[in-house]
Structure formats: structure tokens, C-alpha cells
Tab-separated table of C-alpha atoms in Angstrom:
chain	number	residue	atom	x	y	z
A	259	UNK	CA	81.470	-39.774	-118.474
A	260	UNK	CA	82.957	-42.074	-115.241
A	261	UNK	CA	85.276	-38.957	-114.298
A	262	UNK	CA	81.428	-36.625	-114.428
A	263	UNK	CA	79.892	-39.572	-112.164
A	264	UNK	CA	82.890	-39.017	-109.579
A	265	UNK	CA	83.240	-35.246	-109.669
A	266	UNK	CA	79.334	-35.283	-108.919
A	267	UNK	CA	79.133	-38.208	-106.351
A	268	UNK	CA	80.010	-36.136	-103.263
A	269	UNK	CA	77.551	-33.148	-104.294
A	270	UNK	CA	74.814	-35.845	-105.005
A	271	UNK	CA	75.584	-37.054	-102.302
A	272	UNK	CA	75.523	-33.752	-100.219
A	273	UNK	CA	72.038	-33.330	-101.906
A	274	UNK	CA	70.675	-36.204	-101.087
A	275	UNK	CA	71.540	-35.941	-97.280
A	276	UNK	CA	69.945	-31.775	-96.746
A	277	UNK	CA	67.079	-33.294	-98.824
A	278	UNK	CA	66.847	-36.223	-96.413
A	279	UNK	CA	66.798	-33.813	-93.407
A	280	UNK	CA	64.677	-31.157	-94.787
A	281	UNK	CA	62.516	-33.904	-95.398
A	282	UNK	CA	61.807	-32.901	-99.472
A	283	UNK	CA	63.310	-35.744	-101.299
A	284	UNK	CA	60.785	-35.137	-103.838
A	285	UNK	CA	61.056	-31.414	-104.078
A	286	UNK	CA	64.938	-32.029	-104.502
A	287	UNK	CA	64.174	-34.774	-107.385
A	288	UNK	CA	62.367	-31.491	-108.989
A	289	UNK	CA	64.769	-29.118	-108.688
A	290	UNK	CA	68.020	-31.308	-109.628
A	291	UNK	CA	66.004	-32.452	-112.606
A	292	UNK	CA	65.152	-28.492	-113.740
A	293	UNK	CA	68.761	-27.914	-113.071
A	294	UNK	CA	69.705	-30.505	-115.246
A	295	UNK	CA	67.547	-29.752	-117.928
A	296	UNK	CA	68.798	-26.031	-117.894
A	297	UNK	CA	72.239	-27.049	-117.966
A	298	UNK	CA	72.075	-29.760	-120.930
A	299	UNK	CA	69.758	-27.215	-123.242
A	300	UNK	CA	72.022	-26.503	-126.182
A	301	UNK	CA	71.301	-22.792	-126.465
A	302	UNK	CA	72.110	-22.613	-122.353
A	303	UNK	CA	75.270	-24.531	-122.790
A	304	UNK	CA	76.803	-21.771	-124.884
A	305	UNK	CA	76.109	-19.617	-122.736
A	306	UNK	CA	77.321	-21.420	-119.624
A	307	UNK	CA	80.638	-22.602	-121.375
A	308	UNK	CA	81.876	-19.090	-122.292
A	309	UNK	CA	84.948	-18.653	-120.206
A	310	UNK	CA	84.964	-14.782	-119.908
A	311	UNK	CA	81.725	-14.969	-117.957
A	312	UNK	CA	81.479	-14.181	-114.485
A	313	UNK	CA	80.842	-16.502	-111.812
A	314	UNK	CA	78.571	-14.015	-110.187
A	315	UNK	CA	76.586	-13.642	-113.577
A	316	UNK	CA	76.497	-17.370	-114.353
A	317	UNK	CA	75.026	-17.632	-111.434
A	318	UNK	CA	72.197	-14.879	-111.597
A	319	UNK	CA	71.617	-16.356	-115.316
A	320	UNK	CA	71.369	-20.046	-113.927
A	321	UNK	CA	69.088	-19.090	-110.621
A	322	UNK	CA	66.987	-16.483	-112.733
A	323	UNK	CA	66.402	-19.452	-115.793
A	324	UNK	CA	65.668	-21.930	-112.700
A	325	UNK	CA	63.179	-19.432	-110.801
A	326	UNK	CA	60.621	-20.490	-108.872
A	327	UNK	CA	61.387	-24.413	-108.848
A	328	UNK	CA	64.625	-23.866	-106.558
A	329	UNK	CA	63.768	-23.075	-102.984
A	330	UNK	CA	66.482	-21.499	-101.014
A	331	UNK	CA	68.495	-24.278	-100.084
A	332	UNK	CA	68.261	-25.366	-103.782
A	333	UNK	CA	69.476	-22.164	-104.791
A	334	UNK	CA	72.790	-22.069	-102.420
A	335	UNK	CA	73.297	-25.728	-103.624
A	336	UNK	CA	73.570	-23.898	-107.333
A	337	UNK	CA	76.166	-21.506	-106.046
A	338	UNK	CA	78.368	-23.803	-104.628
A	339	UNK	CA	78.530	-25.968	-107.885
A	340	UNK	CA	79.105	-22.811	-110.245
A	341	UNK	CA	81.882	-21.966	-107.585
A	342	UNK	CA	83.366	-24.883	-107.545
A	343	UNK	CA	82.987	-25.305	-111.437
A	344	UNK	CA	80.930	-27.982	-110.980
A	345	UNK	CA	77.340	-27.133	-112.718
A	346	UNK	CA	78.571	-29.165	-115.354
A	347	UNK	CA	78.064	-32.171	-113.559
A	348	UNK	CA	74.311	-31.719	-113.095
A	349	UNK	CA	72.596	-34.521	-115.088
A	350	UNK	CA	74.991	-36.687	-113.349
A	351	UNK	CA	74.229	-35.306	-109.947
A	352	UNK	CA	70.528	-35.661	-110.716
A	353	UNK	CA	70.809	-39.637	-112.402
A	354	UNK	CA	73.121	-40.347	-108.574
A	355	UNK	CA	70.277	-38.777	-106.470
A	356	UNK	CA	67.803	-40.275	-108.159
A	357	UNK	CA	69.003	-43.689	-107.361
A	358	UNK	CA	69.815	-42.609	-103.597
A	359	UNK	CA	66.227	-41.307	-103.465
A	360	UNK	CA	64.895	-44.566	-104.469
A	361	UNK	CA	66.707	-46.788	-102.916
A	362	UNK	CA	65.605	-44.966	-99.290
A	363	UNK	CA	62.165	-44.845	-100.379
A	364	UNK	CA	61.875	-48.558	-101.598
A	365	UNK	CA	61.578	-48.160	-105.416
A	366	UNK	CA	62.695	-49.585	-108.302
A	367	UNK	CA	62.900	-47.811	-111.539
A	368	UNK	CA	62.101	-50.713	-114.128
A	369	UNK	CA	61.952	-50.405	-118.009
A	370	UNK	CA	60.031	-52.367	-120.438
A	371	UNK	CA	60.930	-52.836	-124.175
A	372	UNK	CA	58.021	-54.694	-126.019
A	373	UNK	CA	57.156	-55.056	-129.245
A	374	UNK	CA	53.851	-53.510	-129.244
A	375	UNK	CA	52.604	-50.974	-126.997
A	376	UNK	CA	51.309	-52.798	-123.497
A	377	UNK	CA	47.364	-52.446	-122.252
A	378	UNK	CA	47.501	-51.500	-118.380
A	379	UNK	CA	47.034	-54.848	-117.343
A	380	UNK	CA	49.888	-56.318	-119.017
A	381	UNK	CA	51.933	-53.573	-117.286
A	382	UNK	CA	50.434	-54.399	-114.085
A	383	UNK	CA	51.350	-57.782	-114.222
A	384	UNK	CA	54.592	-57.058	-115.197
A	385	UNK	CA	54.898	-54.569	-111.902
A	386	UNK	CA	53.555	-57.079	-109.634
A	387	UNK	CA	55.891	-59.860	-111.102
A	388	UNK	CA	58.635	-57.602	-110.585
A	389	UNK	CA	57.554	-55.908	-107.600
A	390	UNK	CA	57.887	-59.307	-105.604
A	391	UNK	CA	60.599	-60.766	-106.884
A	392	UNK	CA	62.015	-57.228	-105.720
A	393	UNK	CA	60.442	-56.424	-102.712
A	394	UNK	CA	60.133	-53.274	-103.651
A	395	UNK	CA	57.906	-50.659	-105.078
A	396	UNK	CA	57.720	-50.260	-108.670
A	397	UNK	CA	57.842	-47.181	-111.312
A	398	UNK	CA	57.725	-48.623	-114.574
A	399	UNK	CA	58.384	-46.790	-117.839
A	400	UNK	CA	57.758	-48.236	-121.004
A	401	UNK	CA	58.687	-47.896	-124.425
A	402	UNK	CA	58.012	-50.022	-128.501
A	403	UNK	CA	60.816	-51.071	-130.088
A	404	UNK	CA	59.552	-53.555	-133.473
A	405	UNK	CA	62.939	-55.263	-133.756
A	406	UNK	CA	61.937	-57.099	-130.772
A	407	UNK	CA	59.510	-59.301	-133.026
A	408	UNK	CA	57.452	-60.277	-129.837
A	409	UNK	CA	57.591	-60.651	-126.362
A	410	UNK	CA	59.517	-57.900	-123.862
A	411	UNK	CA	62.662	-56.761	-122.583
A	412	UNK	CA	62.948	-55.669	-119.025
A	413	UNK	CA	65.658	-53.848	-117.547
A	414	UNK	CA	65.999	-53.474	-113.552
A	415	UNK	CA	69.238	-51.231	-112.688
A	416	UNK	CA	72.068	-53.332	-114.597
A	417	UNK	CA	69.725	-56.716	-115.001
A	418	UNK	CA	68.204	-57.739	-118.462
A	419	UNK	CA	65.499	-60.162	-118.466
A	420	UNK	CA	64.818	-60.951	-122.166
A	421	UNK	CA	62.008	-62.490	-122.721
A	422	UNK	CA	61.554	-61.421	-126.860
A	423	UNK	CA	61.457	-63.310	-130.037
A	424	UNK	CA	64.589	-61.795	-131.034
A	425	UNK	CA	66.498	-62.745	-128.482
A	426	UNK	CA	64.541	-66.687	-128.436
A	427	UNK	CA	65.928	-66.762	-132.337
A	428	UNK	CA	69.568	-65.172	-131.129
A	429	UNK	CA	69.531	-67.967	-128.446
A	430	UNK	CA	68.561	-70.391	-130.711
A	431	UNK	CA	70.973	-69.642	-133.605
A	432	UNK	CA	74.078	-69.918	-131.083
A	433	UNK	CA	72.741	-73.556	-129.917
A	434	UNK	CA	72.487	-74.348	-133.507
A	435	UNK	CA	75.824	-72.386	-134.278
A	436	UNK	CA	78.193	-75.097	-132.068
């Protein structure tokens, strides 16, 4: 998995910069995350890891599965990975621009584990909480997990705030432990 995230630095990287100048970071995010999602689909994978097929026809199959959400820059980008064997790499590509993208456009991706499903305003206060500690904007996803007990888990990039029963109790047991 490291060796995917170096092979696909420079090409996320080269993504990230004609997106930047075209202007269509967003439009990029699309089309990386189609091409990722093309590339990871089981039935496509066969398909794309059968060594007696053609460059030239993996790339018509690849562009003509992708269609309409590449534009032509997007497209080119898809030949030179397939050329230089590096379509692979795609989720990894997409996951590198993605942080690139938001880091120039002042976002943070935060994720919240609870307990129980949040109402809206919990998950506002939890945006605003972490949007100014921060200082940037935030895009919040959110997900149940009932191990938790109570309370919430957020994750920020590599940060873990835990804030749940479960890990209270864990805390608690290792104080009472020594």
C-alpha cells in the first residue's frame, strides 16, 4: 500500500496542479473519484489485470466505461497512467488529490464515530467546535458504531479525539490497572 501511495504521488500531484490551472478542482475530484471507482470494481479489475490485453484497448475500455465524466484533459491524464502502467494506482491518486484539494481550498475532512446517530445540531456544534480550533472549513461525515457505549469519536487527518464511554472505562481500567 506505501509503495501505491509513492508510485501515485507525482501523478496526483500532476493532477492536482492542471486542475489548479484549469481552474476545476472540483471537476477533477469527480473524475479521479469515477476513475477510481472503475478501477477498484471487481468485475473491471479482471478485466484490467489480464496481461494479453492491449494498451490501446485498455484504454478505449477504461475511457468508454468512464464516458462523459472525463473531459479531455481527464481523458489524456487516463492514457498516460495506462501507458505508464499506472491505472492501478487510482484510488491512491484520488485519496492524495483529495487532500491537496482541501488543503488549497481550506477544508478539513473530519469524521465522527458516536454511539447513536447525531440530530443536525449536535453535528453543527461539533463542526463549529472543530472548525475553530482548525481554522478551517469543515466537511463532516458521520457514522454509529454501538461499541462506543456513549459519547463520540472524532478523527481529523491522523488526530483522535475520544471523547466515548468506552474509551472513559479503557482510561479508567489502566489508572486502576498500575
Amino acid at each position: 500500500m506505501q509503495e501505491n501511495l509513492t508510485l501515485a504521488r507525482p501523478y496526483a500531484t500532476a493532477a492536482f496542479e492542471e486542475a489548479h490551472g484549469e481552474g476545476k478542482l472540483k471537476d477533477w475530484s469527480t473524475m479521479l473519484r469515477v476513475l477510481s471507482l472503475v478501477v477498484s470494481d471487481p468485475l473491471m479489475k479482471n478485466v484490467l489485470d489480464n496481461p494479453r490485453l492491449p494498451r490501446e484497448k485498455l484504454k478505449d475500455i477504461v475511457l468508454d466505461v468512464c464516458g462523459n465524466y472525463l473531459s479531455e484533459s481527464g481523458r489524456n491524464f487516463v492514457r498516460v497512467l495506462v501507458d505508464a502502467g499506472r491505472l492501478p494506482t487510482s484510488p491512491q491518486i484520488y485519496t492524495l488529490f483529495e487532500q491537496k484539494r482541501m488543503e488549497a481550498e481550506g477544508v478539513a475532512e473530519v469524521e465522527v464515530v458516536s454511539a447513536y446517530p447525531l440530530e443536525s445540531s449536535q453535528q453543527q456544534e461539533i463542526v463549529d467546535a472543530m472548525s475553530k480550533r482548525l481554522g478551517k472549513k469543515i466537511e463532516i461525515s458521520s457514522r454509529t458504531d454501538k461499541s462506543l457505549i456513549g459519547g463520540v469519536l472524532i478523527r481529523v487527518g491522523d488526530s483522535v479525539i475520544d471523547a466515548s464511554m468506552r474509551g472513559k472505562l479503557k482510561q479508567l481500567g489502566n489508572i486502576l490497572a498500575e
